[in-house]
Short mmCIF file of C-alpha atoms and ligand atoms in Angstrom, two decimals:
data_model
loop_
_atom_site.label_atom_id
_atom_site.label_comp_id
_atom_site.label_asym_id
_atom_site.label_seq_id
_atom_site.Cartn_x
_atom_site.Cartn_y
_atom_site.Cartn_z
CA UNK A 1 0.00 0.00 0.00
CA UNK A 2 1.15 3.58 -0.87
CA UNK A 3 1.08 7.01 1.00
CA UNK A 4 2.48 10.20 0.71
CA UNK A 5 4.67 11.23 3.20
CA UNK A 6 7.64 13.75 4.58
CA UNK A 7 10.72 11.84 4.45
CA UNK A 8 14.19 13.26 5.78
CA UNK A 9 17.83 11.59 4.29
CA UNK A 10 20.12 14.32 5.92
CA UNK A 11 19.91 16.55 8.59
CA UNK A 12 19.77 20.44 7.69
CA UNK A 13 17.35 23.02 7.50
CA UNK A 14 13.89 23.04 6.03
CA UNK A 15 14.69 21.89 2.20
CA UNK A 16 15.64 18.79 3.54
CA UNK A 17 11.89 18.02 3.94
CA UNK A 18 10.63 15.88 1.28
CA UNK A 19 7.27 14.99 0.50
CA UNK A 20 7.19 11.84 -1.45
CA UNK A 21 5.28 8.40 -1.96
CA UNK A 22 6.22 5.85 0.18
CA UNK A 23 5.07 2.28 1.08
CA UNK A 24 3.12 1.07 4.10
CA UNK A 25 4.23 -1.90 5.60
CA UNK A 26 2.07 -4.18 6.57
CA UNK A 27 0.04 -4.11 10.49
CA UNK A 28 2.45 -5.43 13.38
CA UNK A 29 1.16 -7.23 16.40
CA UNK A 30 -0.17 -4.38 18.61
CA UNK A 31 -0.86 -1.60 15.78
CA UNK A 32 -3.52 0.28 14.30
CA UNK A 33 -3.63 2.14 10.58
CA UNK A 34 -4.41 5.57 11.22
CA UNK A 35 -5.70 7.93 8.00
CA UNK A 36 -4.69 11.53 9.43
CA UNK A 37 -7.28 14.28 9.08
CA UNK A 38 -4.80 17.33 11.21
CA UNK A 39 -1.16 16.82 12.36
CA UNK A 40 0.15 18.95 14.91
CA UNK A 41 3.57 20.60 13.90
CA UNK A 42 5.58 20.79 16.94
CA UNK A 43 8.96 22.96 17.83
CA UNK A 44 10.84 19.38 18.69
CA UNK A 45 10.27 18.64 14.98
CA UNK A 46 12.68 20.88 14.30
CA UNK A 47 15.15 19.54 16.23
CA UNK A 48 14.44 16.55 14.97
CA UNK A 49 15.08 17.76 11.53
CA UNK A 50 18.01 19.87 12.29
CA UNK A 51 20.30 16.51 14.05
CA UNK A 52 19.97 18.07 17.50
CA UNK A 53 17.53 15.20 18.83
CA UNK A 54 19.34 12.80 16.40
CA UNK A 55 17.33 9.68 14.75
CA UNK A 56 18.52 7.13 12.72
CA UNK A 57 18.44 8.28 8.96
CA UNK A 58 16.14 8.35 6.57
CA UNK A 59 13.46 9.20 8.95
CA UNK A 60 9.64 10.69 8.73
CA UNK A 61 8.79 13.49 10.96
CA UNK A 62 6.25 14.28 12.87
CA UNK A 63 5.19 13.64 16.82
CA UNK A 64 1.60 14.17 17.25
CA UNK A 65 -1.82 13.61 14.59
CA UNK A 66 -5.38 13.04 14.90
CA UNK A 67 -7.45 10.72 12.43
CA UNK A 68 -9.69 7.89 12.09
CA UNK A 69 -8.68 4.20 12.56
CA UNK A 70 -9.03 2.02 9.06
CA UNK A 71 -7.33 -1.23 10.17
CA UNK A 72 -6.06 -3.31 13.47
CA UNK A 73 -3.68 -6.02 13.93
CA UNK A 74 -5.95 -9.40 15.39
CA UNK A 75 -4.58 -8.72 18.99
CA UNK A 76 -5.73 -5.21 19.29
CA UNK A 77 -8.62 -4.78 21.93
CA UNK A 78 -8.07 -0.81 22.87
CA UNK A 79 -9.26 0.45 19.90
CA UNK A 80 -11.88 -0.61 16.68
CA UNK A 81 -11.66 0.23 13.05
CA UNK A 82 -13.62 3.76 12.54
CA UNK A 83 -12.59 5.43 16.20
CA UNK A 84 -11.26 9.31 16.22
CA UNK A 85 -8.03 9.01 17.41
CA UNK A 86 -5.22 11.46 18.62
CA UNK A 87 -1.84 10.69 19.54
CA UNK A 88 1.63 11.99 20.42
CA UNK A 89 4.70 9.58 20.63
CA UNK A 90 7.56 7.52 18.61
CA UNK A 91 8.21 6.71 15.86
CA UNK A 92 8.17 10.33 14.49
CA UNK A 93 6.10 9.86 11.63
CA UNK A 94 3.09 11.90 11.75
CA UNK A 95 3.98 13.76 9.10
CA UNK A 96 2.10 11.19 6.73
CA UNK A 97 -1.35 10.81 5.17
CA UNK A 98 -1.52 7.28 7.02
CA UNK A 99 0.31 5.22 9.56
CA UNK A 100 1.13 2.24 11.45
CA UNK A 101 1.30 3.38 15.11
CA UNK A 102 1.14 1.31 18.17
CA UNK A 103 -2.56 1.57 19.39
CA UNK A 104 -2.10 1.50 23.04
CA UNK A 105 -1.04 5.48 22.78
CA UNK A 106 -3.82 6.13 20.66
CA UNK A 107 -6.51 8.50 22.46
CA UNK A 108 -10.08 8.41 21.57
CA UNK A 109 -10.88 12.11 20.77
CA UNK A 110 -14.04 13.20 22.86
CA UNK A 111 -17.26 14.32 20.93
CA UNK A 112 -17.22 18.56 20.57
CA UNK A 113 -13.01 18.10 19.68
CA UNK A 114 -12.66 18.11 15.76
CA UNK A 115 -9.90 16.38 14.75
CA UNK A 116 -7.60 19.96 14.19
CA UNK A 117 -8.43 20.54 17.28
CA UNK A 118 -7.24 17.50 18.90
CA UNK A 119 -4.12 17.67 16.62
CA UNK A 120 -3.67 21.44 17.64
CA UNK A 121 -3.51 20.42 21.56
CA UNK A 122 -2.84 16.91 22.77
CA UNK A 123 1.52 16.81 23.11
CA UNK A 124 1.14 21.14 23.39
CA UNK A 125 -1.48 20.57 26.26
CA UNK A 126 -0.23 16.90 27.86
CA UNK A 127 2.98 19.31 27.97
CA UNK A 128 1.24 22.24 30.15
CA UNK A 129 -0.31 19.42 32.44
CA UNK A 130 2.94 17.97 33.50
CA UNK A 131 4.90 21.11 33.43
CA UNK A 132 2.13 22.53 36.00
CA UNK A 133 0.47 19.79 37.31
CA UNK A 134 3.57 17.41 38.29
CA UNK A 135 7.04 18.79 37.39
CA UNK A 136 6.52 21.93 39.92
CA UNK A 137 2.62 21.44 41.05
CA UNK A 138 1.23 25.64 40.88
CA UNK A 139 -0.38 26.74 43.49
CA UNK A 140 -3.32 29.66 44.28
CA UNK A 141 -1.35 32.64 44.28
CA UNK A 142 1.96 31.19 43.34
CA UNK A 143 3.89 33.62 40.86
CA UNK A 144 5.09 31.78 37.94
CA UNK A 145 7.48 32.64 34.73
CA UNK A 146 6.63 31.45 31.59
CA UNK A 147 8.65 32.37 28.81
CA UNK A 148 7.06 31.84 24.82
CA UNK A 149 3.75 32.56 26.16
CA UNK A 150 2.22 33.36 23.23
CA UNK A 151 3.42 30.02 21.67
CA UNK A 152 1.79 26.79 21.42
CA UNK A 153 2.47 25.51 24.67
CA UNK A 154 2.82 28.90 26.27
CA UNK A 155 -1.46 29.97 25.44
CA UNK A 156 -2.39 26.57 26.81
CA UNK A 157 -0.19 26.16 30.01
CA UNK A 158 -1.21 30.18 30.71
CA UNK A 159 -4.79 29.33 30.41
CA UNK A 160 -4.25 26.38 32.73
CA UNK A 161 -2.14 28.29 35.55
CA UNK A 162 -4.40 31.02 35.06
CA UNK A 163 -6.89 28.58 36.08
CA UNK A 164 -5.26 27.11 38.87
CA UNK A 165 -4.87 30.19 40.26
CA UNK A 166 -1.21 31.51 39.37
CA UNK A 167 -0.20 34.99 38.57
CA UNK A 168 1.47 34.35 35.09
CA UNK A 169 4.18 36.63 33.87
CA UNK A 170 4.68 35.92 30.51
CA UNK A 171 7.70 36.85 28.35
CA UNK A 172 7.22 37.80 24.73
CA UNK A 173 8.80 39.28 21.67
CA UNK A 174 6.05 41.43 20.11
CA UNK A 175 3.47 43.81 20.93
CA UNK A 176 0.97 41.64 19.31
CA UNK A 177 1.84 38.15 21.01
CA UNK A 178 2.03 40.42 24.82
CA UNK A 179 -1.78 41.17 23.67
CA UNK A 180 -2.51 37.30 22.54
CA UNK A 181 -0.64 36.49 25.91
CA UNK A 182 -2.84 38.99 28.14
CA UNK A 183 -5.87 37.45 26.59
CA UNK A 184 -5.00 33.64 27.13
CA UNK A 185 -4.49 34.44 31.31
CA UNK A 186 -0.73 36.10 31.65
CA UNK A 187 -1.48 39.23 34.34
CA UNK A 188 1.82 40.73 33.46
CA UNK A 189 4.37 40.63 30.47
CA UNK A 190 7.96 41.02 29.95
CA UNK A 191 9.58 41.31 26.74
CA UNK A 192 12.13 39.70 25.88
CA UNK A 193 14.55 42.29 25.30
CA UNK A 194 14.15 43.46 28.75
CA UNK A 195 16.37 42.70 31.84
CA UNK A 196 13.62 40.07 33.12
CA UNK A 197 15.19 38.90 36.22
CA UNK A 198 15.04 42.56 37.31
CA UNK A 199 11.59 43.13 35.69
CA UNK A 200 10.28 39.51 37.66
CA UNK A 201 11.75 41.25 41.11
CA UNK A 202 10.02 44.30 40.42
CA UNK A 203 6.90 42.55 39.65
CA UNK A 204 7.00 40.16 43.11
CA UNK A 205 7.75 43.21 44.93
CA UNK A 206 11.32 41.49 45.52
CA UNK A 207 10.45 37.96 46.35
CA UNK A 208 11.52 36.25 43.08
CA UNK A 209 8.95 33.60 41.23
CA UNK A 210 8.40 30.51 42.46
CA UNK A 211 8.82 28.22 39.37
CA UNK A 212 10.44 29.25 35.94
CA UNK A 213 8.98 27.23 32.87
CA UNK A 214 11.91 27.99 30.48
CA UNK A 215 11.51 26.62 26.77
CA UNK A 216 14.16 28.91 25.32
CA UNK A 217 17.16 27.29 27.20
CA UNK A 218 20.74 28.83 26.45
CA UNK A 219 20.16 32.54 26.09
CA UNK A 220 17.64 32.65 29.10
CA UNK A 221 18.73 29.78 31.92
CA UNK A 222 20.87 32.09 33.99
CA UNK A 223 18.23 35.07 34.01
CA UNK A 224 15.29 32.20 34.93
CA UNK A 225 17.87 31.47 37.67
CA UNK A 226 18.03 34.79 38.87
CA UNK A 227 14.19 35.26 38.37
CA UNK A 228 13.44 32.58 40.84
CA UNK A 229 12.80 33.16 45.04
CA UNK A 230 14.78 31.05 47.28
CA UNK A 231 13.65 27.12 46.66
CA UNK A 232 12.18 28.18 43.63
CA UNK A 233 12.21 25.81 40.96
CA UNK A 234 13.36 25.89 37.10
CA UNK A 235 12.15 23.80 35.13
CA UNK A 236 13.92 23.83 31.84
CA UNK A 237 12.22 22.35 29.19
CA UNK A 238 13.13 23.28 25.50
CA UNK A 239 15.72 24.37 23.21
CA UNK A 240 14.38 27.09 21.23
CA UNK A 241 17.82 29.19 21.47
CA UNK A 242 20.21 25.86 21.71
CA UNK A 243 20.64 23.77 24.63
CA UNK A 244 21.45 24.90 27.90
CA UNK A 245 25.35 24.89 28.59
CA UNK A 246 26.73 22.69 31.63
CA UNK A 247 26.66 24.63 34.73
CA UNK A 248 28.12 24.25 38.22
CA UNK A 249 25.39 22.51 41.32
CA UNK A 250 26.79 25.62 42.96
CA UNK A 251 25.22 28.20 40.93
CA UNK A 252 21.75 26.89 42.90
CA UNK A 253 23.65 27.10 46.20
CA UNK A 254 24.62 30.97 45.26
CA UNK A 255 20.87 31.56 44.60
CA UNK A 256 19.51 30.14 47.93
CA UNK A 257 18.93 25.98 47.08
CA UNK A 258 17.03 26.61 44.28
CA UNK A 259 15.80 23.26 42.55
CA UNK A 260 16.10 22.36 38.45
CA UNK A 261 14.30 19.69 36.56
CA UNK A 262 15.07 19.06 33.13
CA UNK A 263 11.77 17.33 32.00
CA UNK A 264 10.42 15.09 28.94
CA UNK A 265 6.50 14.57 28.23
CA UNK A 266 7.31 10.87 27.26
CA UNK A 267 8.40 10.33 31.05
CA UNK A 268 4.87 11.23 32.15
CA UNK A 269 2.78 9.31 29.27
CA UNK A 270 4.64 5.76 29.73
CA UNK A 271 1.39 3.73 30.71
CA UNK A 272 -1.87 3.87 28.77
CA UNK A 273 -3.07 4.73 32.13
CA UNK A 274 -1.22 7.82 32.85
CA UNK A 275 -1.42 9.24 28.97
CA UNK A 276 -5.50 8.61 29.67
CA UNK A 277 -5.92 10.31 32.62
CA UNK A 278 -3.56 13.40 31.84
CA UNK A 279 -5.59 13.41 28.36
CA UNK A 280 -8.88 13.36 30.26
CA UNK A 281 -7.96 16.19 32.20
CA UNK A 282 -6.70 18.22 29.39
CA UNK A 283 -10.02 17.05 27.64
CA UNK A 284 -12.51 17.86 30.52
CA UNK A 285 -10.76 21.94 30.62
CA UNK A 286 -11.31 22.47 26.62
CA UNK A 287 -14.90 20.89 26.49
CA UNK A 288 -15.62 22.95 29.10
CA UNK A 289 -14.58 26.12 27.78
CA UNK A 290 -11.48 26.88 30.36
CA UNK A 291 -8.42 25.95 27.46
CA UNK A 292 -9.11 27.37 24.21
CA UNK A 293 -7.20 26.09 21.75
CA UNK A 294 -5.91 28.73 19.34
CA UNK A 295 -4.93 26.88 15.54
CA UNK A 296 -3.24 30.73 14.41
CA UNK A 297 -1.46 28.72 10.83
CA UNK A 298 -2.42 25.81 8.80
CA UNK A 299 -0.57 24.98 6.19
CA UNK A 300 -1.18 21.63 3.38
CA UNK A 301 1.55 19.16 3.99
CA UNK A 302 3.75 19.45 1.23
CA UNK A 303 4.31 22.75 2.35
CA UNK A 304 5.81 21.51 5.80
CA UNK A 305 9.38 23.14 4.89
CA UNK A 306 7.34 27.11 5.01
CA UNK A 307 5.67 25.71 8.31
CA UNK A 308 8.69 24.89 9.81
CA UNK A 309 10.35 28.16 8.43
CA UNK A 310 8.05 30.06 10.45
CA UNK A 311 7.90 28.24 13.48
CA UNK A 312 11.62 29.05 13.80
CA UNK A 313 11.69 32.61 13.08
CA UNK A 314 9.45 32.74 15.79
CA UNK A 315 6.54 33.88 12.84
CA UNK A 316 3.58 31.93 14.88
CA UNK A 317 1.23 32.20 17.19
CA UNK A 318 -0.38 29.38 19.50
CA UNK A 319 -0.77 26.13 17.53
CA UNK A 320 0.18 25.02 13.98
CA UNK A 321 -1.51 22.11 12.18
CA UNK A 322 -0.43 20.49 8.34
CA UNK A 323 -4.03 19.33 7.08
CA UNK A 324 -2.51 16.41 4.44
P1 NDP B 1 6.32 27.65 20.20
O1 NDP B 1 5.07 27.87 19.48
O2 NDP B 1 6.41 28.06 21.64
O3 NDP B 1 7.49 28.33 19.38
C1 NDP B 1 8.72 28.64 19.96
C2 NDP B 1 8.74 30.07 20.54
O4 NDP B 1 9.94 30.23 21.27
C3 NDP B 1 8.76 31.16 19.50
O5 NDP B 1 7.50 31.52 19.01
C4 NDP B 1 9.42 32.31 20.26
O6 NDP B 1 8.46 33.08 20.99
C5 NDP B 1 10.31 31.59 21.29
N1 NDP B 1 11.74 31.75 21.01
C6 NDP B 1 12.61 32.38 21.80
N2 NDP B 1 13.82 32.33 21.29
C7 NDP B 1 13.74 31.70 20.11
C8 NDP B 1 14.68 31.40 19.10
N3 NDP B 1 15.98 31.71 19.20
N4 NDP B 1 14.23 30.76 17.99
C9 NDP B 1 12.94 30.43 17.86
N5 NDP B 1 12.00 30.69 18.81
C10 NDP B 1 12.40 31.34 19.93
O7 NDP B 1 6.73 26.09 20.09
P2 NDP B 1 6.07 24.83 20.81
O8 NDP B 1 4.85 25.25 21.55
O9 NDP B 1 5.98 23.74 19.83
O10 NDP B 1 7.18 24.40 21.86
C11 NDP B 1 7.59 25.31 22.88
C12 NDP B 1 8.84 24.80 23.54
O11 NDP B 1 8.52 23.74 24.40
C13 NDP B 1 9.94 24.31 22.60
O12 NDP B 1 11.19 24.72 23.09
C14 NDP B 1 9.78 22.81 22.71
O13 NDP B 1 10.96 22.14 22.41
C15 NDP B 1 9.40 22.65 24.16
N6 NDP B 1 8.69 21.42 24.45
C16 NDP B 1 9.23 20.55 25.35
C17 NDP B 1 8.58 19.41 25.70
C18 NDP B 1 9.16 18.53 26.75
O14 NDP B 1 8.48 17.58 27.16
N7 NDP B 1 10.35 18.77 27.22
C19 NDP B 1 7.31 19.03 25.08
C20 NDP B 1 6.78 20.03 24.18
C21 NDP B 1 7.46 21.18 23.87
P3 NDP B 1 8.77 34.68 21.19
O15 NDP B 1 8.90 35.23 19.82
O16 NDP B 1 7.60 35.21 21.94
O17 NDP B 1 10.04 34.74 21.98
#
């Protein structure tokens, strides 16, 4: 059986994307077919692309879709031929018009989530709940920083802390994604080209935040640091600048025993039980109106390398989903 697909054979920027037939291999014990209707476009994809997260080569792409199942292996119970599905996990291969993925990570989307919908928010949103619900657990009237708030985990998790009752600073690069940011449950924004450590102090009357969510790594890890009150927590997450350069225990000792976690979402998700209940949770906020999920770009999927283009000159807003 045929598809059409992205395919990688080198690592590099955005022309090494190639959308091209491929073939389908036959079910495996424990899969499901999946015919995509929305795939999310995530920033990891680029560092998939670019070598930094390296995979063996020639690859697809692609960590995150939403469709409807055509075909199961005999041994698969979880889900039946016709269910809307969503999904985040390995192999990268989303980038596809079908797949062979394993079916005990596929989600059953909930009736009043389309299909973009689920695509736009299931790894961005699974992200926000561990990042607030487990990796440093907010609290009413906790200040938190979280940098790329008007991204596409940034709108979700500040809609979530928002609702969990955190003061959200939010750090942005434009005028017009401080607004977006404002609107999606920040209460204060810095801009990135400011001094934010002094801008958080200012802000917390002195006192320092009490968890950093920092996707940006190198350019902003010592500033999150200094951002934070004493047994405040960083939690460093992404890599949108480069990866965070090694630094000395002693740098937390200088700032009053702060803590750092450097988490991954596939650390939370690795039981159908866990990925099910942090789903349901995520679910439960968006049906009810609490998370809305902002799709700002859509683009066809041959035209992945423009998506990704944009995505890294920081051109988007909130989610992105390729419609094959
Ligand atoms: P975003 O939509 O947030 O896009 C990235 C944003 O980062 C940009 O819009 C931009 O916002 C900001 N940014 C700051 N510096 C740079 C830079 N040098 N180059 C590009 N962008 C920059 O992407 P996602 O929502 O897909 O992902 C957000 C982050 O979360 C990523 O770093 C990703 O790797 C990480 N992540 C980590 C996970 C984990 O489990 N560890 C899971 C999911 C995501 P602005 O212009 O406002 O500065």
């Amino acid at each position: 059986m045929k598809t059409n697909a992205i395919r990688i054979n080198e690592y590099g920027g955005p022309e090494v994307l190639d959308y091209c037939e491929i073939d389908l291999p036959e079910l495996k014990s424990g899969e499901a077919r999946i015919r995509h209707n929305a795939i999310g476009l995530n920033f990891i994809d680029t560092y998939h692309r670019s070598g930094l997260y390296p995979m063996p080569l020639p690859t697809g792409l692609g960590s995150e879709a939403a469709g409807v199942v055509e075909e199961i292996a005999d041994d698969v119970t979880v889900v039946k031929v016709g269910d809307r599905v969503v999904y985040t996990g390995r192999p990268a291969d989303s980038y596809s018009e079908q797949r062979n993925f394993d079916a005990n990570q596929l989600v059953p989307i909930p009736d009043g989530i389309s299909f973009e919908q689920a695509a736009a928010l299931l790894l961005k949103g699974l992200t926000a709940w561990y990042l607030l619900r487990k990796s440093y657990a907010v609290k009413t009237n906790d200040d938190i920083l979280l940098h790329a708030a008007a991204g596409g985990v940034g709108l979700i998790a500040s809609q979530w802390a928002s609702h969990l009752g955190a003061n959200v600073i939010g750090v942005v690069s434009t005028p017009e994604k401080a607004e977006l940011a404002l609107a999606h449950g920040c209460s204060e924004i810095i801009m990135v080209d400011e001094d934010v450590a002094k801008k958080v102090l200012k802000l917390t009357n002195g006192k320092g935040v009490s968890a950093v969510y920092d996707s940006i790594g190198k350019n902003t890890f010592i500033s999150s640091l200094n951002s934070l009150k004493p047994h405040g927590v960083m939690v460093t997450f992404g890599n949108a600048s480069g990866p965070v350069d090694p630094f000395a225990p002693s740098e937390l000792a200088s700032r009053h025993s702060l803590y750092v976690t450097r988490p991954i979402l596939a650390d939370f998700i690795n039981t159908r039980e866990k990925l099910l209940h942090g789903a349901q949770e995520l679910f439960d906020l968006v049906v009810q109106g609490i998370i809305k999920i902002n799709i700002n770009q859509k683009y066809a999927l041959k035209d992945t390398a423009q998506a990704h283009r944009d995505l890294e000159s920081r051109k988007t807003t909130g989610s992105t989903i390729l419609i094959p």
